[in-house]
Amino acid sequence: MESGNPTEQLIRNLYPPIEPYSTGFLKVSDVHTIYWEQSGNPDGHPVVFLHGGPGGGTSSSNRRFFDPEFYRIILFDQRGAGKSTPHACLENNTTWDLIDDIEKLREHFKIPEWQVFGGSWGSTLALAYSESHPDKVTGLVLRGIFLLRKKEIDWFYEGGAAAIYPDAWEPFRDLIPEKERESFITAYHGRLNSEDLEIQYAAARAWTKWEMMTAHLLPNDENIKRGDDDYFSLAFARIENHYFVNKGFFPSDSFLLDNVDKIRHINTTIVQGRYDVCCPMMSAWDLHKAFPEADFKVVPNAGHSANEPGIAAELVAANEKLKSLTKKNKP
């Protein structure tokens, strides 16, 4: 299933690895300092990459979705994630703080408007940012749609996805005593905020491994091993859980869908893996129904990860399409 123009004529292969031409840190509050980097063409069309999790941080492979001759590629680690400091910090760490940080970054670089690219939690943040600042967004590429509604959280963290991955679910479940299993999100919240760092690490490893074991259609050992990295896992699990306990800090369950009218004019592509277990296709479908103007690409042989070949190809093609539109609209 797809809507919109065919993309066969567009480039669909990842671009070669590149290094940043500048990196730095921006102090965004009394508590938080965020890491940023720029790569590609310093005079190119700016695009900001919004990573997943929340708490996942960026990686060098994220640069490869974009033509480095056309795009000025801006990556940053959200509060508490990656190289941003303080690590795994939950203080003053909300969706609205992150939206303010994106604006501070845009103003820091003196960029009047930019393209926004985000997958998984990055799609949540991209929608929230664009709906808050629609005049600052030239185009949107969204992948693995996550609207942070209760039914999505319940599906993945309260036993729904266990029907497909019972083997991966059991270690996540078994860390929590039976008497606390009424809400795994709440039970993990207590452990991820324990005064005992070892309890935090054990919970973070279990939480992270569950997600990493379910993120690809075919198991990806390299991805699963990230669950053994205590430094990565602590930020990933603590920040994710903090946002989910707080329902994304949104005023209502359907907030992102309710505000789609604000972004209807923005050229948008939605890319969704048919067999995404982390962010099932129901959310991409709901967004598609609310926002039929957006191109909707369902990848038939993929799960959740942006690094799966079919999804990566559609993401590159979506950027190529926006590149083409930007070139046409330039005076």
Coordinates of C-alpha atoms in Angstrom, one line a residue:
M1 CA 0.0 0.0 0.0
E2 CA 1.2 3.5 -0.8
S3 CA -0.1 6.8 -1.8
G4 CA 1.7 9.6 -3.5
N5 CA 4.0 9.6 -6.5
P6 CA 6.1 6.6 -7.3
T7 CA 9.7 6.9 -6.1
E8 CA 11.4 4.5 -8.4
Q9 CA 13.3 7.3 -10.2
L10 CA 14.7 8.6 -7.0
I11 CA 18.0 7.5 -5.4
R12 CA 17.2 4.9 -2.7
N13 CA 20.7 3.8 -1.5
L14 CA 22.2 5.1 1.6
Y15 CA 24.9 7.8 1.0
P16 CA 28.5 6.9 2.0
P17 CA 29.7 7.5 5.6
I18 CA 30.8 11.1 6.3
E19 CA 32.4 12.9 9.2
P20 CA 31.0 16.2 10.7
Y21 CA 32.6 19.5 9.7
S22 CA 31.8 21.0 13.0
T23 CA 30.7 19.8 16.5
G24 CA 29.9 21.5 19.7
F25 CA 27.7 21.9 22.8
L26 CA 24.9 24.3 23.5
K27 CA 23.8 25.2 27.0
V28 CA 20.0 25.1 26.8
S29 CA 19.1 25.5 30.6
D30 CA 20.7 25.8 34.0
V31 CA 20.9 22.0 34.1
H32 CA 21.3 20.7 30.5
T33 CA 23.8 21.1 27.7
I34 CA 23.2 19.4 24.4
Y35 CA 25.7 18.0 21.9
W36 CA 25.3 18.9 18.3
E37 CA 27.1 18.2 15.0
Q38 CA 26.9 19.4 11.4
S39 CA 27.9 17.5 8.3
G40 CA 27.4 17.7 4.6
N41 CA 27.2 21.0 2.8
P42 CA 27.6 24.1 5.1
D43 CA 25.7 26.1 2.6
G44 CA 23.1 23.4 1.9
H45 CA 19.5 23.1 2.8
P46 CA 19.3 22.5 6.5
V47 CA 17.8 19.3 7.9
V48 CA 17.5 18.4 11.6
F49 CA 17.6 14.7 12.6
L50 CA 15.5 13.8 15.7
H51 CA 16.6 10.6 17.3
G52 CA 14.4 8.0 18.9
G53 CA 13.9 6.7 22.4
P54 CA 13.6 9.2 23.9
G55 CA 17.1 8.7 25.2
G56 CA 18.5 6.9 22.2
G57 CA 21.1 9.5 21.1
T58 CA 22.4 9.9 17.6
S59 CA 25.0 7.8 15.7
S60 CA 27.2 8.4 12.7
S61 CA 25.0 6.2 10.5
N62 CA 22.2 8.8 10.8
R63 CA 24.0 11.1 8.4
R64 CA 23.7 8.6 5.6
F65 CA 20.0 9.2 4.8
F66 CA 20.9 12.6 3.3
D67 CA 22.7 13.8 0.2
P68 CA 25.7 15.5 1.7
E69 CA 26.2 17.8 -1.4
F70 CA 22.6 19.1 -1.0
Y71 CA 21.9 19.0 2.7
R72 CA 23.4 20.8 5.7
I73 CA 22.8 17.8 8.1
I74 CA 22.3 18.7 11.8
L75 CA 22.2 16.0 14.4
F76 CA 21.9 16.6 18.2
D77 CA 21.5 14.5 21.3
Q78 CA 18.4 15.3 23.2
R79 CA 18.5 16.1 26.9
G80 CA 20.3 13.4 28.9
A81 CA 21.0 11.3 25.9
G82 CA 24.2 10.4 23.9
K83 CA 27.0 13.0 24.6
S84 CA 24.6 15.6 26.1
T85 CA 25.0 16.3 29.8
P86 CA 24.1 15.5 32.5
H87 CA 23.8 11.9 31.3
A88 CA 20.4 10.2 31.9
C89 CA 19.1 13.2 33.7
L90 CA 15.3 13.5 34.1
E91 CA 15.2 17.0 35.6
N92 CA 13.6 19.6 33.3
N93 CA 13.3 16.9 30.7
T94 CA 9.9 17.0 28.9
T95 CA 8.7 17.1 25.3
W96 CA 8.2 20.9 25.6
D97 CA 11.8 21.4 26.8
L98 CA 13.0 19.4 23.8
I99 CA 10.9 21.5 21.4
D100 CA 12.4 24.7 23.0
D101 CA 15.9 23.1 22.5
I102 CA 15.2 22.5 18.8
E103 CA 14.3 26.2 18.5
K104 CA 17.4 27.3 20.4
L105 CA 19.5 25.2 18.1
R106 CA 17.9 26.6 15.0
E107 CA 18.4 30.2 16.3
H108 CA 22.0 29.3 17.3
F109 CA 22.7 28.3 13.7
K110 CA 20.8 31.4 12.4
I111 CA 18.6 29.0 10.3
P112 CA 15.2 30.6 9.3
E113 CA 13.5 27.2 8.5
W114 CA 14.6 23.6 8.0
Q115 CA 13.5 20.1 7.1
V116 CA 12.7 17.8 10.0
F117 CA 13.4 14.1 10.0
G118 CA 12.4 11.7 12.8
G119 CA 11.6 8.1 13.5
S120 CA 9.9 6.2 16.4
W121 CA 10.0 8.7 19.3
G122 CA 11.7 11.0 16.7
S123 CA 8.4 11.0 14.8
T124 CA 6.5 11.9 18.0
L125 CA 8.9 14.9 18.6
A126 CA 8.9 15.9 14.9
L127 CA 5.1 16.1 14.9
A128 CA 5.0 18.0 18.2
Y129 CA 7.7 20.4 17.1
S130 CA 6.1 21.0 13.7
E131 CA 2.7 21.5 15.2
S132 CA 4.2 24.0 17.6
H133 CA 6.3 25.8 14.9
P134 CA 4.7 25.0 11.5
D135 CA 6.3 28.1 9.9
K136 CA 9.8 26.8 10.6
V137 CA 9.4 23.5 8.8
T138 CA 10.1 23.1 5.1
G139 CA 9.3 19.3 4.9
L140 CA 8.8 16.3 7.1
V141 CA 10.0 12.7 6.9
L142 CA 8.5 10.5 9.6
R143 CA 9.3 6.8 10.2
G144 CA 7.8 4.1 12.6
I145 CA 5.0 6.3 13.8
F146 CA 4.6 6.7 17.5
L147 CA 1.8 8.9 18.8
L148 CA 2.5 8.1 22.5
R149 CA -1.1 7.0 23.2
K150 CA -2.1 4.7 26.0
K151 CA -2.9 1.8 23.7
E152 CA 0.6 2.0 22.1
I153 CA 2.3 2.0 25.5
D154 CA 0.1 -0.8 26.7
W155 CA 0.8 -2.9 23.5
F156 CA 4.5 -2.8 23.9
Y157 CA 5.1 -2.6 27.7
E158 CA 2.1 -4.3 29.2
G159 CA 2.0 -7.6 27.4
G160 CA 0.6 -7.1 23.9
A161 CA 3.8 -7.6 21.9
A162 CA 4.6 -10.6 24.2
A163 CA 2.2 -12.6 22.0
I164 CA 4.8 -12.2 19.1
Y165 CA 8.0 -12.3 21.2
P166 CA 7.3 -14.4 24.3
D167 CA 11.0 -15.4 24.5
A168 CA 12.1 -11.8 24.6
W169 CA 9.3 -10.8 26.9
E170 CA 10.0 -13.2 29.7
P171 CA 13.3 -11.6 30.9
F172 CA 11.6 -8.2 30.9
R173 CA 8.6 -9.6 32.8
D174 CA 10.6 -11.7 35.2
L175 CA 12.6 -8.8 36.6
I176 CA 9.3 -7.6 38.2
P177 CA 7.7 -9.6 41.1
E178 CA 4.2 -10.9 40.3
K179 CA 2.5 -8.6 42.8
E180 CA 3.8 -5.6 40.8
R181 CA 2.9 -6.7 37.3
E182 CA -0.3 -4.8 37.1
S183 CA 1.7 -2.0 35.5
F184 CA 5.2 -2.8 34.2
I185 CA 5.8 0.9 33.4
T186 CA 5.2 1.8 37.0
A187 CA 7.2 -1.1 38.4
Y188 CA 10.2 -0.2 36.1
H189 CA 9.9 3.4 37.0
G190 CA 10.6 2.6 40.6
R191 CA 13.7 0.6 39.8
L192 CA 15.0 3.0 37.2
N193 CA 14.9 5.7 39.8
S194 CA 16.2 3.6 42.7
E195 CA 18.9 5.0 45.0
D196 CA 20.9 1.8 44.3
L197 CA 22.7 2.2 41.0
E198 CA 22.9 -1.5 40.5
I199 CA 19.1 -1.8 40.6
Q200 CA 18.9 1.0 38.1
Y201 CA 21.4 -0.8 35.8
A202 CA 19.6 -4.2 36.0
A203 CA 16.3 -2.6 35.1
A204 CA 17.9 -0.5 32.3
R205 CA 19.5 -3.6 30.8
A206 CA 16.2 -5.6 30.8
W207 CA 14.2 -2.6 29.5
T208 CA 16.6 -1.9 26.7
K209 CA 17.1 -5.6 25.6
W210 CA 13.3 -6.0 25.3
E211 CA 13.2 -3.2 22.8
M212 CA 16.4 -4.1 20.9
M213 CA 15.2 -7.7 20.5
T214 CA 11.9 -6.6 18.9
A215 CA 13.1 -3.7 16.7
H216 CA 14.0 -5.7 13.5
L217 CA 12.0 -8.1 11.4
L218 CA 15.0 -10.4 11.5
P219 CA 17.0 -10.4 14.8
N220 CA 20.0 -8.0 14.7
D221 CA 22.7 -9.2 17.1
E222 CA 24.6 -5.9 17.0
N223 CA 21.4 -4.0 18.1
I224 CA 20.6 -6.5 20.8
K225 CA 24.2 -6.1 22.3
R226 CA 23.3 -2.4 23.0
G227 CA 21.3 -3.8 25.9
D228 CA 24.6 -4.9 27.6
D229 CA 26.0 -1.4 27.4
D230 CA 25.1 0.1 30.8
Y231 CA 26.0 3.7 29.8
F232 CA 23.6 3.6 26.8
S233 CA 20.9 1.5 28.5
L234 CA 20.7 3.8 31.6
A235 CA 19.8 6.9 29.5
F236 CA 17.7 4.9 27.1
A237 CA 15.6 3.2 29.7
R238 CA 15.3 6.0 32.3
I239 CA 14.4 8.7 29.8
E240 CA 11.9 6.5 27.9
N241 CA 10.2 5.4 31.0
H242 CA 10.1 8.9 32.4
Y243 CA 8.3 10.1 29.2
F244 CA 5.9 7.2 29.1
V245 CA 4.9 7.4 32.8
N246 CA 4.1 11.1 32.1
K247 CA 2.2 10.3 28.9
G248 CA 4.6 12.3 26.8
F249 CA 3.7 15.4 28.7
F250 CA 0.8 15.9 26.2
P251 CA -2.5 17.4 27.4
S252 CA -4.5 14.6 25.9
D253 CA -4.1 11.1 24.5
S254 CA -4.9 12.2 20.9
F255 CA -3.0 15.5 21.0
L256 CA -0.8 14.9 18.0
L257 CA -3.7 13.7 15.8
D258 CA -5.9 16.5 17.0
N259 CA -3.4 19.2 15.8
V260 CA -2.6 17.8 12.3
D261 CA -4.4 20.7 10.7
K262 CA -1.5 23.0 11.7
I263 CA 0.9 21.0 9.5
R264 CA -1.4 19.9 6.6
H265 CA 0.5 22.3 4.3
I266 CA 3.9 20.8 4.9
N267 CA 5.2 18.2 2.4
T268 CA 5.4 15.0 4.4
T269 CA 6.3 11.4 3.9
I270 CA 5.3 8.7 6.4
V271 CA 7.4 5.5 6.2
Q272 CA 6.2 2.4 8.1
G273 CA 7.3 -1.2 8.4
R274 CA 4.4 -3.5 8.0
Y275 CA 5.6 -5.8 10.8
D276 CA 6.8 -3.1 13.2
V277 CA 6.2 -4.6 16.7
C278 CA 7.5 -1.6 18.7
C279 CA 5.3 0.9 17.0
P280 CA 2.6 -1.1 15.2
M281 CA 1.1 0.1 12.0
M282 CA -2.1 1.2 13.6
S283 CA -0.5 4.5 14.5
A284 CA 0.9 5.2 11.1
W285 CA -2.6 4.2 9.7
D286 CA -4.3 6.7 12.1
L287 CA -1.9 9.4 11.1
H288 CA -2.5 8.6 7.4
K289 CA -6.2 8.8 7.8
A290 CA -5.9 12.1 9.7
F291 CA -3.3 13.5 7.2
P292 CA -4.1 11.9 3.8
E293 CA -2.1 14.7 2.0
A294 CA 1.1 13.0 3.3
D295 CA 2.8 10.3 1.2
F296 CA 2.3 7.0 2.9
K297 CA 4.8 4.3 2.3
V298 CA 4.3 0.8 3.9
V299 CA 7.4 -1.4 3.6
P300 CA 6.1 -5.0 3.3
N301 CA 9.2 -6.8 4.5
A302 CA 10.3 -4.7 7.5
G303 CA 9.9 -4.2 11.2
H304 CA 10.7 -1.0 13.2
S305 CA 14.3 -0.1 12.6
A306 CA 15.4 2.7 10.2
N307 CA 18.4 0.4 9.3
E308 CA 16.3 -2.3 7.7
P309 CA 17.0 -2.2 3.9
G310 CA 13.4 -1.5 2.8
I311 CA 12.9 1.3 5.3
A312 CA 16.3 2.9 4.7
A313 CA 15.5 2.9 0.9
E314 CA 12.2 4.7 1.5
L315 CA 13.7 7.2 3.9
V316 CA 16.5 8.1 1.3
A317 CA 13.8 8.4 -1.4
A318 CA 11.7 10.6 0.8
N319 CA 14.6 13.0 1.3
E320 CA 15.4 12.9 -2.4
K321 CA 11.8 13.9 -3.2
L322 CA 12.0 16.8 -0.8
K323 CA 15.4 17.8 -2.3
S324 CA 13.8 17.8 -5.7
L325 CA 10.9 20.0 -4.5
T326 CA 13.2 22.4 -2.7
K327 CA 15.3 22.8 -5.9
K328 CA 12.1 23.5 -8.0
N329 CA 10.9 26.1 -5.5
K330 CA 14.2 28.0 -5.3
P331 CA 14.0 31.4 -7.0

